[in-house]
Each structure stands twice: as structure tokens, then as C-alpha cells.
Coordinates of C-alpha atoms and ligand atoms in Angstrom, one line a residue:
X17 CA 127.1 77.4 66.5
X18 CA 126.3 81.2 65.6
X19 CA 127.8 83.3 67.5
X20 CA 125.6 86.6 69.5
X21 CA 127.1 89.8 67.4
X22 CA 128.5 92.6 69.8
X23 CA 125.0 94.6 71.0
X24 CA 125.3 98.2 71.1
X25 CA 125.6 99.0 75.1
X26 CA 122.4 100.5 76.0
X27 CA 122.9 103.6 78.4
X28 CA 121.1 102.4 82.1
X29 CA 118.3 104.5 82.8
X30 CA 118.6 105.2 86.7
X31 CA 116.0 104.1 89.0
X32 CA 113.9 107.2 90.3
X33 CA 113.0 106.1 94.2
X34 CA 110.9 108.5 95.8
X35 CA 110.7 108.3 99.5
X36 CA 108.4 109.8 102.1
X37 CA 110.1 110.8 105.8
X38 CA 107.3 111.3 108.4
X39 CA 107.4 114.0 110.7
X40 CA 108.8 112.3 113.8
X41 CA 111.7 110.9 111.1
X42 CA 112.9 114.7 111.3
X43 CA 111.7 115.6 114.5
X44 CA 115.7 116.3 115.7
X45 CA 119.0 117.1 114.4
X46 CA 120.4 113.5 115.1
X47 CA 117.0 112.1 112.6
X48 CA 117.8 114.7 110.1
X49 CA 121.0 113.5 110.1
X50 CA 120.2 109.7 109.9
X51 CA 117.5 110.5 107.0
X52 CA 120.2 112.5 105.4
X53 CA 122.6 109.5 105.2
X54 CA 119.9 106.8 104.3
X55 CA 119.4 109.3 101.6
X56 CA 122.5 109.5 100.7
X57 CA 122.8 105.9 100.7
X58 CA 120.5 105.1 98.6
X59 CA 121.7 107.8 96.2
X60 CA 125.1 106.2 96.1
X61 CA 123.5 102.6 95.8
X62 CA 122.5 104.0 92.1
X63 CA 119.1 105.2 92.6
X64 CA 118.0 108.9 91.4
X65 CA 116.4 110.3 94.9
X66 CA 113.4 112.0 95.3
X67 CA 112.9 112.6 99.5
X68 CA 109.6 114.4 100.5
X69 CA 109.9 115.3 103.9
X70 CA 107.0 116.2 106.4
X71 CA 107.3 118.9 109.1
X72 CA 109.7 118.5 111.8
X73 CA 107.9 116.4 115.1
X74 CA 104.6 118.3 116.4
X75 CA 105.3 121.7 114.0
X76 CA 102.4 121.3 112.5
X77 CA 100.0 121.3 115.6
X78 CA 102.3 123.6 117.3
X79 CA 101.3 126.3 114.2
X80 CA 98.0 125.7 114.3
X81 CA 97.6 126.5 118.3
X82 CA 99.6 129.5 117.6
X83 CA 96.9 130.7 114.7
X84 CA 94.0 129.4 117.1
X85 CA 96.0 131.7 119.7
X86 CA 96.1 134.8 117.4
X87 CA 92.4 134.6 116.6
X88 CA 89.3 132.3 116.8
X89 CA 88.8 131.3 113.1
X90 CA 92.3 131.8 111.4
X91 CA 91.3 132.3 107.8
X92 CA 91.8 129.5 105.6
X93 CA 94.5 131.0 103.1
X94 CA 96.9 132.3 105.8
X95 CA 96.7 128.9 107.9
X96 CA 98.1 127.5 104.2
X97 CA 100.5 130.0 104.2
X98 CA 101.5 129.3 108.1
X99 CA 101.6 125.5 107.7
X100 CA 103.3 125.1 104.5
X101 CA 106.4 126.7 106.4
X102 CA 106.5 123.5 108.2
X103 CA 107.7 121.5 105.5
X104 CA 109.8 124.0 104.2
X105 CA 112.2 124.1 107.3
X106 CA 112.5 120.2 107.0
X107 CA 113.4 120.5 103.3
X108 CA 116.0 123.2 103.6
X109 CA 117.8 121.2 106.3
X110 CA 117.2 117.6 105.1
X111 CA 119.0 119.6 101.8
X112 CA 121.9 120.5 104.2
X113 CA 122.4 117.4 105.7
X114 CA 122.7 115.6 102.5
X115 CA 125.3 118.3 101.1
X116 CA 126.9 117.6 104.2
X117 CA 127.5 114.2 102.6
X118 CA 129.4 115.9 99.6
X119 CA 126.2 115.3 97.3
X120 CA 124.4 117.8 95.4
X121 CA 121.3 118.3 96.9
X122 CA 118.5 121.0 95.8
X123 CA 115.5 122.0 98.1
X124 CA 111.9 122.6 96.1
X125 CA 108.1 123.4 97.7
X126 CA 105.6 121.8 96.4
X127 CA 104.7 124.6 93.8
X128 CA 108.3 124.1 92.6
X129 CA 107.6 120.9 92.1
X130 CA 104.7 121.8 89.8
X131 CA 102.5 120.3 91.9
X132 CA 98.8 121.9 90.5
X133 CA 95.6 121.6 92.9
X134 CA 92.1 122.8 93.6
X135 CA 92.1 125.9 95.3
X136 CA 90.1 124.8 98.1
X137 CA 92.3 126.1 101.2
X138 CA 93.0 123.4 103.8
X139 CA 92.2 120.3 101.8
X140 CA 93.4 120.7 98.3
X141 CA 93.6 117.9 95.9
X142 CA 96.1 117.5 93.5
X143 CA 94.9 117.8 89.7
X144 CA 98.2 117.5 87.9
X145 CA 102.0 116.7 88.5
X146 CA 104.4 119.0 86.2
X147 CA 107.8 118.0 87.6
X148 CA 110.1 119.5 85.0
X149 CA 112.4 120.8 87.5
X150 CA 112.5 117.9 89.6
X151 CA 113.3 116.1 86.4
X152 CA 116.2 118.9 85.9
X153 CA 117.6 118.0 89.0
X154 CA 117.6 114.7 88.9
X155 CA 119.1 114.7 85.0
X156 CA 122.2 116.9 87.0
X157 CA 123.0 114.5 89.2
X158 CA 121.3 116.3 92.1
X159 CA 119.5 114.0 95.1
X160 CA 115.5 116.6 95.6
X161 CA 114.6 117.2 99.1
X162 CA 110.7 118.0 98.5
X163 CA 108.5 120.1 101.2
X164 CA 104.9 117.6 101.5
X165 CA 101.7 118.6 102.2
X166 CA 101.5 121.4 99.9
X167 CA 101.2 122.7 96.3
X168 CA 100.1 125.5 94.4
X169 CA 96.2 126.3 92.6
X170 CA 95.6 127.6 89.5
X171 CA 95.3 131.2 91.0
X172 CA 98.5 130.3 92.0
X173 CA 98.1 130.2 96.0
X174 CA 99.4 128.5 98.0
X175 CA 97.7 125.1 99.1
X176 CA 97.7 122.2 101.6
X177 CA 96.9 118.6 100.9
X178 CA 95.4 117.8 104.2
X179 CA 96.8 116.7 107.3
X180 CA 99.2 113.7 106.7
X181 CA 99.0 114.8 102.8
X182 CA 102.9 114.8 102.5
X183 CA 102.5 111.0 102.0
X184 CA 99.9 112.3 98.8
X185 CA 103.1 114.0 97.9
X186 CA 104.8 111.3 97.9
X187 CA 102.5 109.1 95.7
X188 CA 102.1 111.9 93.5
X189 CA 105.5 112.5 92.7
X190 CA 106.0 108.6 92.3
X191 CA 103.2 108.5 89.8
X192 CA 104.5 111.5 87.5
X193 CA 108.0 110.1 87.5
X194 CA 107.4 106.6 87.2
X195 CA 109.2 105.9 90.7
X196 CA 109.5 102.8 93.2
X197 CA 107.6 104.5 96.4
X198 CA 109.1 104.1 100.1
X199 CA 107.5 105.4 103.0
X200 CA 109.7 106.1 106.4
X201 CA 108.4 106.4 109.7
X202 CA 108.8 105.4 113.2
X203 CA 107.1 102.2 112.6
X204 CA 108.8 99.2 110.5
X205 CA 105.0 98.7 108.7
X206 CA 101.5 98.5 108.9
X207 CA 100.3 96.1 112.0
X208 CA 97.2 94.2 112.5
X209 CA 96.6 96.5 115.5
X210 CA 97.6 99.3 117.2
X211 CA 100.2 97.6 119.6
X212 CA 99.0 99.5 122.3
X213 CA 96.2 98.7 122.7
X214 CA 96.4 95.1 121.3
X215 CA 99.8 93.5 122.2
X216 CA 99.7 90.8 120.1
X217 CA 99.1 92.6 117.2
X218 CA 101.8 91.5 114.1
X219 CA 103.4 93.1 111.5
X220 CA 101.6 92.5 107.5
X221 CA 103.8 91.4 105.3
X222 CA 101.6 92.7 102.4
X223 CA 98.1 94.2 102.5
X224 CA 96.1 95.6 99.7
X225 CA 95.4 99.2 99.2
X226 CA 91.5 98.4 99.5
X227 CA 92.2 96.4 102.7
X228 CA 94.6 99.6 103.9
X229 CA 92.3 102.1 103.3
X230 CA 89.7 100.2 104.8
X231 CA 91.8 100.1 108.0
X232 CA 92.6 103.6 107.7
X233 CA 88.7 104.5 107.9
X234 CA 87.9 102.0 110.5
X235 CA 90.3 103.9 112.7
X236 CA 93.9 102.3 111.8
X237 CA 96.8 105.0 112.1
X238 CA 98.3 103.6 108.6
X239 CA 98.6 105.6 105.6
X240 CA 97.0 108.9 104.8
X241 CA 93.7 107.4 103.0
X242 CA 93.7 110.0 100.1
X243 CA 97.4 109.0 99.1
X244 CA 96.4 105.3 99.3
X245 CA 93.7 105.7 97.1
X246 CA 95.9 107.9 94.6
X247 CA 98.8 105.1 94.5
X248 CA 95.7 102.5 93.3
X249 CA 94.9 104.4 90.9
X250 CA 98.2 104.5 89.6
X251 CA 98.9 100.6 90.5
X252 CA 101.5 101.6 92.5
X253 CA 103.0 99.1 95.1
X254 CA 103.9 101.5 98.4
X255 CA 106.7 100.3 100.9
X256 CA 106.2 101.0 104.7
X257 CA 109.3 101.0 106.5
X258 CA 110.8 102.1 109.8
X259 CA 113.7 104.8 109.3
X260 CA 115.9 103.4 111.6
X261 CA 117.8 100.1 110.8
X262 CA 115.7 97.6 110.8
X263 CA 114.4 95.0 108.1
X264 CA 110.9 95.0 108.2
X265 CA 108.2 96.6 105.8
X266 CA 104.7 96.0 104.8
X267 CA 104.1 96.3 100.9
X268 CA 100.8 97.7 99.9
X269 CA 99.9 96.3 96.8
X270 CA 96.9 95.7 94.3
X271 CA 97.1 92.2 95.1
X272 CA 98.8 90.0 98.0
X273 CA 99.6 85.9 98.3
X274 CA 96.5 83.7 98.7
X275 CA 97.6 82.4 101.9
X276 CA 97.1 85.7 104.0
X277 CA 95.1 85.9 107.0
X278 CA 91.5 86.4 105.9
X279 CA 91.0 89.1 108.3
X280 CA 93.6 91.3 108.9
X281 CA 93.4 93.4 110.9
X282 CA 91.2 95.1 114.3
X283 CA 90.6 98.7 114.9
X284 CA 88.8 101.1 116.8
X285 CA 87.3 105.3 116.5
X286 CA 86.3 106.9 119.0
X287 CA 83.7 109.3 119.6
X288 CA 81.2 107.7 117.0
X289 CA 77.6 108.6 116.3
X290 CA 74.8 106.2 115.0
X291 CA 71.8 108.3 114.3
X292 CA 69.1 105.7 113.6
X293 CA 65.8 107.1 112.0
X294 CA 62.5 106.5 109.9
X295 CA 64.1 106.9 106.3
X296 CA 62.7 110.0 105.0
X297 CA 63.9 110.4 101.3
X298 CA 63.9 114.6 100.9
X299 CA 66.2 114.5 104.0
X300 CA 69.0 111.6 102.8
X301 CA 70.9 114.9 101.1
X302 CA 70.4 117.6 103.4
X303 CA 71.9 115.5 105.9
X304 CA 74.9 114.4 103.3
X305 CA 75.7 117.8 102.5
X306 CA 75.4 118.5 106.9
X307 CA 78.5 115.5 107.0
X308 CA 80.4 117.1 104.1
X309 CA 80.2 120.3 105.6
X310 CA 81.7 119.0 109.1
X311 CA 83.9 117.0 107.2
X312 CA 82.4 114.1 109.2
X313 CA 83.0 110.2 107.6
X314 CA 79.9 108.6 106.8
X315 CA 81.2 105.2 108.3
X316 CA 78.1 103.3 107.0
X317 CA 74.7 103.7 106.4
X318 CA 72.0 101.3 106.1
X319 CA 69.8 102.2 103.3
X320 CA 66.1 100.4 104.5
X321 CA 62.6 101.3 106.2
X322 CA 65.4 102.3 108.9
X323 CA 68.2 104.2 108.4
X324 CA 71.9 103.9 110.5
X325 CA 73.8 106.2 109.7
X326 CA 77.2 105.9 111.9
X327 CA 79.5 109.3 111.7
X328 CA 82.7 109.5 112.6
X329 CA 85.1 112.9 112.8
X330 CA 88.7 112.1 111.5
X331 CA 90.2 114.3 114.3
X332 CA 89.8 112.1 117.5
X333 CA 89.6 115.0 120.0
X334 CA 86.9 114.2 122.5
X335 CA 85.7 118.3 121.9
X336 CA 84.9 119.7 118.2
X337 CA 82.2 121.9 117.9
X338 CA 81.6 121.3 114.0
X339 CA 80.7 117.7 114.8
X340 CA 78.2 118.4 117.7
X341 CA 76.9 121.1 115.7
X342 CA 76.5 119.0 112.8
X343 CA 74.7 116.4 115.2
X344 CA 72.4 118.8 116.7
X345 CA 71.4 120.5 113.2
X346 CA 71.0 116.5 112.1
X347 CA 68.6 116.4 115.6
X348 CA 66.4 119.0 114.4
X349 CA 66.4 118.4 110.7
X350 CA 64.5 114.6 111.6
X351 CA 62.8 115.8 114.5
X352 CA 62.4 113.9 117.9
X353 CA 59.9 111.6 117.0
X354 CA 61.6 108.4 115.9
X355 CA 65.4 109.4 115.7
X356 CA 67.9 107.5 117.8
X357 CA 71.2 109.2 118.8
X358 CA 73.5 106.8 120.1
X359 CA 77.6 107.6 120.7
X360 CA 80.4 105.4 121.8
X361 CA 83.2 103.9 120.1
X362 CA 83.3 101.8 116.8
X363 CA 85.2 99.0 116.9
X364 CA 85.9 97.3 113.7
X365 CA 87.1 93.7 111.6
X366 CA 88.9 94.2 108.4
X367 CA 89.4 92.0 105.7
X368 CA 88.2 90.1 102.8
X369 CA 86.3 87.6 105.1
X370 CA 83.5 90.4 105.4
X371 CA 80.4 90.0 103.3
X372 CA 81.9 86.8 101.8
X373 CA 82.4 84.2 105.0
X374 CA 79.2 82.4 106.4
X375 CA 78.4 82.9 110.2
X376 CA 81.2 85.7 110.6
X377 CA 78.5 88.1 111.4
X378 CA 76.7 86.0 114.1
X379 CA 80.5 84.8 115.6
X380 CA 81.3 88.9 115.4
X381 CA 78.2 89.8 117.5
X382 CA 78.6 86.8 119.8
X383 CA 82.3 87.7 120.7
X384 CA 80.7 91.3 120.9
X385 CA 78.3 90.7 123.2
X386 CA 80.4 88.5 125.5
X387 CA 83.3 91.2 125.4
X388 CA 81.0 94.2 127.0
X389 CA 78.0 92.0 128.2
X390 CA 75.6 93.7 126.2
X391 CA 74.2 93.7 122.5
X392 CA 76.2 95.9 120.7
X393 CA 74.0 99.4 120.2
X394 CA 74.7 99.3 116.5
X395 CA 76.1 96.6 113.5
X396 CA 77.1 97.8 110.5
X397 CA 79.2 96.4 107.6
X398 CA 80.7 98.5 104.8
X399 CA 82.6 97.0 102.5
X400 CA 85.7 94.9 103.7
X401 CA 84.9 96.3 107.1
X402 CA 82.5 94.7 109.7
X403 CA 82.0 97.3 112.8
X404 CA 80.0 97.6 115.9
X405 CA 79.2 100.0 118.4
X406 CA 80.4 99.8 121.9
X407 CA 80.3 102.1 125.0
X408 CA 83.9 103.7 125.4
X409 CA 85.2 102.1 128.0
X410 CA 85.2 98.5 126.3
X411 CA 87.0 99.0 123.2
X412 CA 90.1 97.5 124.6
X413 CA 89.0 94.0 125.7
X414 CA 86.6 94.2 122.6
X415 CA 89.3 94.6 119.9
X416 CA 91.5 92.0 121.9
X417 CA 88.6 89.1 121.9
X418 CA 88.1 90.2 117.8
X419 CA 92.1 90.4 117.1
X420 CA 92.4 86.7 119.2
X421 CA 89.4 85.1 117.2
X422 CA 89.6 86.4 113.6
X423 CA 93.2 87.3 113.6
X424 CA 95.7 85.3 115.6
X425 CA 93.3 82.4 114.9
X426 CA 93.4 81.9 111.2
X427 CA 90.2 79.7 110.2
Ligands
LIG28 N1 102.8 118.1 108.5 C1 101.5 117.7 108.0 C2 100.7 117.1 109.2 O1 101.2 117.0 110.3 C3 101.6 116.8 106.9 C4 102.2 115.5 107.1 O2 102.8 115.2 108.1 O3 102.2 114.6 106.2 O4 99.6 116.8 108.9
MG29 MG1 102.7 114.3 110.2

């Protein structure tokens, strides 16, 4: 029998894990101090470690009332300015904690990080990841404690991603350096539910980003949507785990096991508009360009004879003045004659069961109906999402006769 010659040994090439800590995962001294050890662990484990970190707790609301304090309509490029210092405290701690540790750990912002967007103040995408220096780092040894939410435009200001964007960051950096991506927070997962308003809701074992980000715009307080849509397009498989202890997580993924719930999930936004209306083609993009402007969600929108459009505002604040000035403009722009305005909470069903299962439309209206005692004021369905209409005060016993039917009862 031939023997295998000696091989060559092959230097290991370290696995680069990026991982995302939520705001209330630093909220204290005792988090940063438990983030700075899981770091630290993992580090140690063998991994190269890439931690973006939001802003401590409630910093960045507390920032924001304090520039709504100062004046009426803070100007877009010094709000960026205000609440990019969020992350940056978290960073430079996180950073001290983990040297703490007797590891070498280097603090970068996001334009450190060569993190390139549009200059669009507020809500800046990302166009390009350069992270030369990350890579530096990382070559030395070092464990990068990255600021989120934030980067750096062409003209080279500073810019924000969005609120929640420091999971973007996250994604981002994951794509550019070929990393594994882990995202900490307070919750072990993504759940079928919020659990406080359905207590039966469960943990998903795996969902996929198309199901995620259809739960995210249905209401769900999972990922941020823009960095779920940016790790699909990179095909890359996101880990949601609690910080803590704890051995749950939900993988998001391009694809999941056949033998998953066919729905999977319920959820519910409030303060929705259906505006229902003779279609009147010349007015379809005025009224687009009206939503973008008040950064309003087109939920769905029935293109026929009739048109529902159902809006939804991504802040839930029961007061916003762009949205009911958006609304009234909308009013005007279709005049009184046949235009509907209808507001209430949408309550939704989301899965790959919607558009594809017989009867689940009529069984959805039924349960509905019987739920509030009344025909829902609007039915849409958009995609994987299935969602209907219903005065405020009924979204809880709604979502738990949908979660009980299409979710705990698997057909
Ligand atoms: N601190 C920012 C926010 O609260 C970004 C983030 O948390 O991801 O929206
Ligand atoms: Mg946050």
C-alpha cells in the first residue's frame, strides 16, 4: 500500500466573526463588561473579532429630544454629527473593557472603517466597504470594536445608516471581510410573535431573510430590514442570539428545512391608513413621491378599477405630523368625491402559505371577522404577507385567534 507523502502544513487562515451588540447589550457598565468578555471569548476560542456595537440603552432618543429641545427642525447634517457620538462612546468603552481582558483591542468609526455612503443625511446607504484598516488590525492580532450606524460620504461627512442601521454595519462588514455574522441582543431570536402581546408565541429555529423581512414590514421588531436585505444579497446566513448565556438563536438563511411551519409568524402596525379611491393614473406618482417624501411604507396597494393603498409610518408614535400631512395633501390631491380614508391597525400572517395555500384567504377573513365582530375595513396581500385592517382596540385578540390557527396549529 502507498504510503500519503508528508504535505506541506498549510498556515490556518483565522475565522473572521463579526458580531453586532444592540443597544440595550451596552446599556450599563456590568453589559459592557459581559460583551467585553464574550468578546474576548470568542477571540481566545480562535476567531479574528470584529464587534460593532450600537449606542449605549436609550442614547440615541435621548440625543434626538435634546436636538428637538435646542430647536424645531435640527438640521439634518448636525443631527449626524450628534448621533454618531452615540456609537462612538460604546466603542471606546467596549475597547476598554476588552483591554481590560489583557487583549489588544483598537476602537474605529465607521469612516475608519472605510465605510463609503450616499450623502443623504439621516438615512445613508452604504455604496462600498474599504476595510483596510480593519484588516490591519485584525492581521496584528488586535480584537475591532466598531461604532454602527454610521459612515462617511464621498464629500466626506459624516453619515447615519438609519435607525437600527448598526445591524447594516454589521452585515456590511461581514460581507467585505468574508465573516460568519452574529447578532446580540436581549432576545435569544426571532419569535413568531411579539410575546407580549401573544404569549404563546415560539422561538424560529430558522427563518428566511424574505420571510424576515416580510415580518419586519408587517410590524415584527426583528432585524433592521435594510441589513436583512443587504446580508441576501450577499447570501449571508445571520445568527440571532441573546447576549446573556443562553443557547438559543434563530438563523436567517436563504433557505430553511422543509418541515417548518408554513406560516410563521403574526404581527401587528399600528396607526395604518388605507386610502381607497377611483384609480386615476396621472395621480399613482404624485402620490408615490407624497409616501417617499414622508418616508411612509407603502404596505400594499391594489392596482384595479379601485385602488387600496394601505400606509404605514415606521415610527409607531400615535403623533407625526409628516404622516398626517402626507394624508391630508393625499385628501386633496384625489379630491372628496370617491376617496375612502380609513385608519386602524394592520394586523398581519406571514409566511410562504400566502398566495400559494387554497382557502387561506377566506379562513383569514373568517377568523377576522369572528375576532372583532366585524368585516375587516380592508384585505390586502403582499407578497408572503396576508394583512387586514382592524379598529385599534382588537389587534390583540386578533393576532392571538391568527397566531392559534395558522401558527400553533400546523396544517
Ligand atoms: N443607535 C441607533 C438607533 O438607536 C442605531 C442602532 O441601534 O442600531 O437607532
Ligand atoms: Mg438601537
Amino acid at each position: 500500500m502507498a504510503t500519503i507523502p508528508d504535505l506541506p502544513q498549510l498556515p490556518v487562515v483565522p475565522r473572521v466573526i463579526v458580531q453586532k451588540y444592540g443597544g440595550s447589550s451596552v446599556a450599563d457598565v456590568a453589559k459592557i463588561q459581559l460583551v467585553a468578555k464574550r468578546i474576548a471569548e470568542t477571540h481566545r476560542s480562535g476567531s479574528q473579532v470584529v464587534a460593532v456595537v450600537s449606542a449605549m440603552g436609550k442614547t440615541t432618543d435621548q440625543l434626538l429630544q435634546l436636538a428637538h429641545e435646542v430647536t424645531d427642525e435640527p438640521d439634518r447634517r448636525e443631527l449626524d454629527m450628534l448621533l454618531s457620538a452615540g456609537e462612538r462612546i460604546s466603542m471606546a468603552l467596549v475597547a476598554m473593557a476588552v483591554r481590560g481582558h489583557g487583549l489588544k483591542a483598537t476602537s474605529l468609526t465607521g469612516s475608519q472603517c472605510g465605510i463609503l455612503t450616499t450623502d443623504n443625511a439621516g438615512n445613508a446607504r452604504i455604496v462600498e466597504v474599504r476595510p483596510f484598516r480593519v484588516q490591519d488590525a485584525l492581521d496584528q492580532g488586535e480584537v475591532v470594536i466598531v461604532a454602527g450606524f454610521q459612515g462617511t460620504s464621498w464629500r466626506r461627512e459624516i453619515t447615519t445608516l438609519g435607525r437600527g442601521g448598526s445591524d447594516t454595519t454589521a452585515v456590511a462588514l461581514a460581507a467585505a471581510l468574508g465573516a460568519d455574522c452574529e447578532i446580540y441582543s436581549d432576545i435569544d431570536g426571532i419569535y413568531s410573535a411579539d410575546p407580549r402581546q401573544v404569549p404563546n408565541a415560539t422561538r424560529l429555529d430558522s427563518v428566511t431573510h424574505d420571510e424576515t423581512l416580510a415580518m419586519a414590514r408587517a410590524g415584527a421588531k426583528v432585524l433592521a430590514a435594510d441589513a436583512v436585505a443587504l446580508a441576501r444579497m450577499h447570501g449571508i446566513a445571520l445568527y440571532a442570539r441573546k447576549t446573556g448565556q443562553g443557547s438559543g438563536e434563530t438563523v436567517v438563511r436563504l433557505d430553511t428545512p422543509r418541515d417548518r411551519p408554513w406560516i410563521v409568524g403574526v404581527a401587528s402596525r399600528p396607526h395604518a391608513v388605507a386610502l381607497q379611491y377611483t384609480a386615476q393614473a396621472a395621480l399613482d406618482q404624485q402620490l408615490g413621491s407624497l409616501w417617499t417624501a414622508a418616508n411612509l411604507t407603502e404596505v400594499a396597494s391594489m392596482q384595479a378599477q379601485t385602488r387600496l393603498v394601505v400606509l404605514a409610518r415606521d415610527v409607531a408614535d400615535a403623533v407625526d405630523p409628516a404622516f398626517d400631512r402626507a394624508i391630508a395633501q393625499a385628501v386633496q390631491l384625489l379630491g372628496h368625491a370617491e376617496l375612502t380614508v380609513l385608519r386602524g391597525t394592520l394586523v398581519s400572517i406571514v409566511g410562504p402559505a400566502v398566495g400559494r395555500e387554497p382557502g387561506l384567504l377566506g379562513q383569514f377573513v373568517a377568523l377576522v371577522s369572528e375576532a372583532t365582530e366585524a368585516a375587516p375595513m380592508a384585505v390586502v396581500a403582499h407578497g408572503l404577507t396576508l394583512s387586514a385592517l382592524v379598529a385599534p382596540e382588537h389587534t390583540g385578540r386578533v393576532l392571538a385567534a391568527l397566531h392559534r390557527r395558522f401558527v400553533e396549529v400546523t396544517p
